[in-house]
Amino acid sequence: MSQLADEIKKRMFAAMKAGNTAEKEILRVATGEITMTAARESRELSDEDVQGILRKMLKSVRETLPQADAESRATLELEESVLLSLLPKALSVDELVAALTSVADAIRSAPGEGPAMGAAMKALKSQGITAEAKTVTQAIQKIRS
């Protein structure tokens, strides 16, 4: 099992002991998703795989948040903060621009947004950086301006 999955389980048990029901349930759902994905794919998941699962859960929460009423909004915001605490810190737009300096010319000369995004994502992946598409798009726009 990945280190991140182990960390999630440890935090879940700590939340149980502390009586933090909301955090425990959020972490329990995350653990369930991780376990189901590992079983479905019949393999051990890496930390990157687990981060992908957490990002998918976070995206779902963020999509639901605007339609939520006041009561469920608080729960969703707590869920968002717990999931964010499990993921590595996201790079800012300026940090992404700095990481993309090696391919800035390719991004500027790309015929459209799609090829520019492809060049940027390829460069980030080669550096081992994962970033949200929205943030990468903002970095591309900053480079192209």
PDB file of C-alpha atoms in Angstrom:
ATOM      1  CA  MET A   1       0.000   0.000   0.000  1.00  0.00           C
ATOM      2  CA  SER A   2       1.228   3.493  -0.781  1.00  0.00           C
ATOM      3  CA  GLN A   3       2.546   5.775   1.919  1.00  0.00           C
ATOM      4  CA  LEU A   4      -0.256   8.240   1.274  1.00  0.00           C
ATOM      5  CA  ALA A   5      -2.907   5.537   1.679  1.00  0.00           C
ATOM      6  CA  ASP A   6      -1.256   4.507   4.965  1.00  0.00           C
ATOM      7  CA  GLU A   7      -1.269   8.147   6.095  1.00  0.00           C
ATOM      8  CA  ILE A   8      -4.984   8.425   5.298  1.00  0.00           C
ATOM      9  CA  LYS A   9      -5.735   5.324   7.387  1.00  0.00           C
ATOM     10  CA  LYS A  10      -3.653   6.651  10.293  1.00  0.00           C
ATOM     11  CA  ARG A  11      -5.493   9.973  10.166  1.00  0.00           C
ATOM     12  CA  MET A  12      -8.820   8.139  10.024  1.00  0.00           C
ATOM     13  CA  PHE A  13      -7.997   6.169  13.181  1.00  0.00           C
ATOM     14  CA  ALA A  14      -6.759   9.351  14.897  1.00  0.00           C
ATOM     15  CA  ALA A  15     -10.044  11.077  13.978  1.00  0.00           C
ATOM     16  CA  MET A  16     -11.968   8.103  15.417  1.00  0.00           C
ATOM     17  CA  LYS A  17     -10.054   8.306  18.680  1.00  0.00           C
ATOM     18  CA  ALA A  18     -10.517  12.081  18.848  1.00  0.00           C
ATOM     19  CA  GLY A  19     -14.240  11.757  18.188  1.00  0.00           C
ATOM     20  CA  ASN A  20     -14.032  13.832  15.005  1.00  0.00           C
ATOM     21  CA  THR A  21     -16.897  12.144  13.179  1.00  0.00           C
ATOM     22  CA  ALA A  22     -16.921  14.395  10.114  1.00  0.00           C
ATOM     23  CA  GLU A  23     -13.222  13.975   9.328  1.00  0.00           C
ATOM     24  CA  LYS A  24     -13.433  10.250  10.059  1.00  0.00           C
ATOM     25  CA  GLU A  25     -16.244   9.829   7.523  1.00  0.00           C
ATOM     26  CA  ILE A  26     -14.429  11.832   4.847  1.00  0.00           C
ATOM     27  CA  LEU A  27     -11.286   9.754   5.327  1.00  0.00           C
ATOM     28  CA  ARG A  28     -13.339   6.557   5.376  1.00  0.00           C
ATOM     29  CA  VAL A  29     -14.852   7.418   1.985  1.00  0.00           C
ATOM     30  CA  ALA A  30     -11.358   8.180   0.625  1.00  0.00           C
ATOM     31  CA  THR A  31     -10.061   4.860   1.964  1.00  0.00           C
ATOM     32  CA  GLY A  32     -13.002   3.071   0.369  1.00  0.00           C
ATOM     33  CA  GLU A  33     -12.321   4.702  -3.004  1.00  0.00           C
ATOM     34  CA  ILE A  34      -8.650   3.731  -2.777  1.00  0.00           C
ATOM     35  CA  THR A  35      -9.487   0.138  -1.826  1.00  0.00           C
ATOM     36  CA  MET A  36     -12.079  -0.205  -4.599  1.00  0.00           C
ATOM     37  CA  THR A  37      -9.700   1.178  -7.216  1.00  0.00           C
ATOM     38  CA  ALA A  38      -6.910  -1.149  -6.088  1.00  0.00           C
ATOM     39  CA  ALA A  39      -9.274  -4.134  -6.239  1.00  0.00           C
ATOM     40  CA  ARG A  40     -10.681  -3.101  -9.614  1.00  0.00           C
ATOM     41  CA  GLU A  41      -7.194  -2.737 -11.096  1.00  0.00           C
ATOM     42  CA  SER A  42      -5.822  -5.801  -9.238  1.00  0.00           C
ATOM     43  CA  ARG A  43      -2.639  -4.037  -8.175  1.00  0.00           C
ATOM     44  CA  GLU A  44      -1.061  -1.960  -5.455  1.00  0.00           C
ATOM     45  CA  LEU A  45      -1.652   1.747  -5.967  1.00  0.00           C
ATOM     46  CA  SER A  46       1.211   4.227  -5.972  1.00  0.00           C
ATOM     47  CA  ASP A  47       1.109   7.582  -4.206  1.00  0.00           C
ATOM     48  CA  GLU A  48       0.426   9.192  -7.610  1.00  0.00           C
ATOM     49  CA  ASP A  49      -2.588   6.903  -8.093  1.00  0.00           C
ATOM     50  CA  VAL A  50      -3.918   7.807  -4.641  1.00  0.00           C
ATOM     51  CA  GLN A  51      -3.384  11.510  -5.348  1.00  0.00           C
ATOM     52  CA  GLY A  52      -5.378  11.080  -8.553  1.00  0.00           C
ATOM     53  CA  ILE A  53      -8.254   9.540  -6.597  1.00  0.00           C
ATOM     54  CA  LEU A  54      -8.141  12.387  -4.069  1.00  0.00           C
ATOM     55  CA  ARG A  55      -8.072  14.994  -6.866  1.00  0.00           C
ATOM     56  CA  LYS A  56     -11.110  13.337  -8.457  1.00  0.00           C
ATOM     57  CA  MET A  57     -12.946  13.477  -5.117  1.00  0.00           C
ATOM     58  CA  LEU A  58     -11.894  17.120  -4.662  1.00  0.00           C
ATOM     59  CA  LYS A  59     -13.130  18.022  -8.142  1.00  0.00           C
ATOM     60  CA  SER A  60     -16.495  16.436  -7.331  1.00  0.00           C
ATOM     61  CA  VAL A  61     -16.755  18.431  -4.105  1.00  0.00           C
ATOM     62  CA  ARG A  62     -15.853  21.673  -5.881  1.00  0.00           C
ATOM     63  CA  GLU A  63     -18.463  21.037  -8.586  1.00  0.00           C
ATOM     64  CA  THR A  64     -21.153  20.386  -5.963  1.00  0.00           C
ATOM     65  CA  LEU A  65     -20.267  23.366  -3.748  1.00  0.00           C
ATOM     66  CA  PRO A  66     -22.001  26.128  -5.790  1.00  0.00           C
ATOM     67  CA  GLN A  67     -25.365  24.301  -5.725  1.00  0.00           C
ATOM     68  CA  ALA A  68     -25.220  23.410  -2.029  1.00  0.00           C
ATOM     69  CA  ASP A  69     -27.493  24.954   0.583  1.00  0.00           C
ATOM     70  CA  ALA A  70     -26.004  26.515   3.723  1.00  0.00           C
ATOM     71  CA  GLU A  71     -26.078  23.322   5.799  1.00  0.00           C
ATOM     72  CA  SER A  72     -24.456  21.051   3.240  1.00  0.00           C
ATOM     73  CA  ARG A  73     -22.045  23.823   2.182  1.00  0.00           C
ATOM     74  CA  ALA A  74     -20.311  23.653   5.575  1.00  0.00           C
ATOM     75  CA  THR A  75     -19.900  19.889   5.222  1.00  0.00           C
ATOM     76  CA  LEU A  76     -18.565  20.226   1.683  1.00  0.00           C
ATOM     77  CA  GLU A  77     -16.117  22.943   2.747  1.00  0.00           C
ATOM     78  CA  LEU A  78     -14.844  20.671   5.519  1.00  0.00           C
ATOM     79  CA  GLU A  79     -14.515  17.826   3.018  1.00  0.00           C
ATOM     80  CA  GLU A  80     -12.606  20.129   0.667  1.00  0.00           C
ATOM     81  CA  SER A  81     -10.192  21.213   3.410  1.00  0.00           C
ATOM     82  CA  VAL A  82      -9.532  17.606   4.516  1.00  0.00           C
ATOM     83  CA  LEU A  83      -8.877  16.483   0.930  1.00  0.00           C
ATOM     84  CA  LEU A  84      -6.612  19.485   0.291  1.00  0.00           C
ATOM     85  CA  SER A  85      -4.612  18.664   3.420  1.00  0.00           C
ATOM     86  CA  LEU A  86      -3.861  15.213   1.961  1.00  0.00           C
ATOM     87  CA  LEU A  87      -2.580  16.524  -1.370  1.00  0.00           C
ATOM     88  CA  PRO A  88       0.767  18.213  -1.983  1.00  0.00           C
ATOM     89  CA  LYS A  89       0.658  22.010  -2.112  1.00  0.00           C
ATOM     90  CA  ALA A  90      -0.434  23.211  -5.530  1.00  0.00           C
ATOM     91  CA  LEU A  91       1.905  25.519  -7.406  1.00  0.00           C
ATOM     92  CA  SER A  92       0.844  29.105  -7.987  1.00  0.00           C
ATOM     93  CA  VAL A  93       0.537  30.605 -11.465  1.00  0.00           C
ATOM     94  CA  ASP A  94       3.897  32.390 -11.066  1.00  0.00           C
ATOM     95  CA  GLU A  95       5.601  29.159  -9.952  1.00  0.00           C
ATOM     96  CA  LEU A  96       4.159  27.390 -13.002  1.00  0.00           C
ATOM     97  CA  VAL A  97       5.376  30.180 -15.297  1.00  0.00           C
ATOM     98  CA  ALA A  98       8.866  29.716 -13.834  1.00  0.00           C
ATOM     99  CA  ALA A  99       8.651  25.940 -14.345  1.00  0.00           C
ATOM    100  CA  LEU A 100       7.588  26.469 -17.966  1.00  0.00           C
ATOM    101  CA  THR A 101      10.428  28.819 -18.970  1.00  0.00           C
ATOM    102  CA  SER A 102      12.141  26.001 -20.901  1.00  0.00           C
ATOM    103  CA  VAL A 103       9.131  25.666 -23.237  1.00  0.00           C
ATOM    104  CA  ALA A 104       7.967  29.296 -23.241  1.00  0.00           C
ATOM    105  CA  ASP A 105       8.868  29.716 -26.936  1.00  0.00           C
ATOM    106  CA  ALA A 106       6.894  26.594 -27.883  1.00  0.00           C
ATOM    107  CA  ILE A 107       3.906  27.835 -25.874  1.00  0.00           C
ATOM    108  CA  ARG A 108       4.031  31.276 -27.537  1.00  0.00           C
ATOM    109  CA  SER A 109       4.346  29.805 -31.042  1.00  0.00           C
ATOM    110  CA  ALA A 110       1.613  27.176 -30.585  1.00  0.00           C
ATOM    111  CA  PRO A 111      -1.273  27.738 -33.025  1.00  0.00           C
ATOM    112  CA  GLY A 112      -3.938  27.569 -30.317  1.00  0.00           C
ATOM    113  CA  GLU A 113      -4.745  26.839 -26.690  1.00  0.00           C
ATOM    114  CA  GLY A 114      -4.791  23.044 -27.161  1.00  0.00           C
ATOM    115  CA  PRO A 115      -1.245  22.665 -28.526  1.00  0.00           C
ATOM    116  CA  ALA A 116       0.042  25.198 -25.974  1.00  0.00           C
ATOM    117  CA  MET A 117      -1.594  23.211 -23.162  1.00  0.00           C
ATOM    118  CA  GLY A 118      -0.112  19.988 -24.560  1.00  0.00           C
ATOM    119  CA  ALA A 119       3.397  21.442 -24.608  1.00  0.00           C
ATOM    120  CA  ALA A 120       2.979  22.839 -21.096  1.00  0.00           C
ATOM    121  CA  MET A 121       1.579  19.632 -19.601  1.00  0.00           C
ATOM    122  CA  LYS A 122       4.309  17.542 -21.258  1.00  0.00           C
ATOM    123  CA  ALA A 123       6.996  19.832 -19.817  1.00  0.00           C
ATOM    124  CA  LEU A 124       5.430  19.776 -16.348  1.00  0.00           C
ATOM    125  CA  LYS A 125       5.071  15.993 -16.397  1.00  0.00           C
ATOM    126  CA  SER A 126       8.735  15.580 -17.375  1.00  0.00           C
ATOM    127  CA  GLN A 127       9.623  17.669 -14.301  1.00  0.00           C
ATOM    128  CA  GLY A 128       7.367  15.558 -12.075  1.00  0.00           C
ATOM    129  CA  ILE A 129       4.948  18.435 -11.493  1.00  0.00           C
ATOM    130  CA  THR A 130       1.210  17.902 -11.393  1.00  0.00           C
ATOM    131  CA  ALA A 131      -1.057  20.923 -11.607  1.00  0.00           C
ATOM    132  CA  GLU A 132      -4.706  21.667 -12.200  1.00  0.00           C
ATOM    133  CA  ALA A 133      -5.573  22.455 -15.806  1.00  0.00           C
ATOM    134  CA  LYS A 134      -7.170  25.758 -14.750  1.00  0.00           C
ATOM    135  CA  THR A 135      -3.910  26.956 -13.176  1.00  0.00           C
ATOM    136  CA  VAL A 136      -1.848  25.774 -16.153  1.00  0.00           C
ATOM    137  CA  THR A 137      -4.199  27.676 -18.478  1.00  0.00           C
ATOM    138  CA  GLN A 138      -3.636  30.850 -16.439  1.00  0.00           C
ATOM    139  CA  ALA A 139       0.142  30.304 -16.632  1.00  0.00           C
ATOM    140  CA  ILE A 140      -0.069  29.801 -20.411  1.00  0.00           C
ATOM    141  CA  GLN A 141      -2.074  33.012 -20.791  1.00  0.00           C
ATOM    142  CA  LYS A 142       0.520  34.862 -18.728  1.00  0.00           C
ATOM    143  CA  ILE A 143       3.365  33.483 -20.883  1.00  0.00           C
ATOM    144  CA  ARG A 144       1.545  34.348 -24.117  1.00  0.00           C
ATOM    145  CA  SER A 145       0.756  37.921 -23.061  1.00  0.00           C
TER     146      SER A 145
END
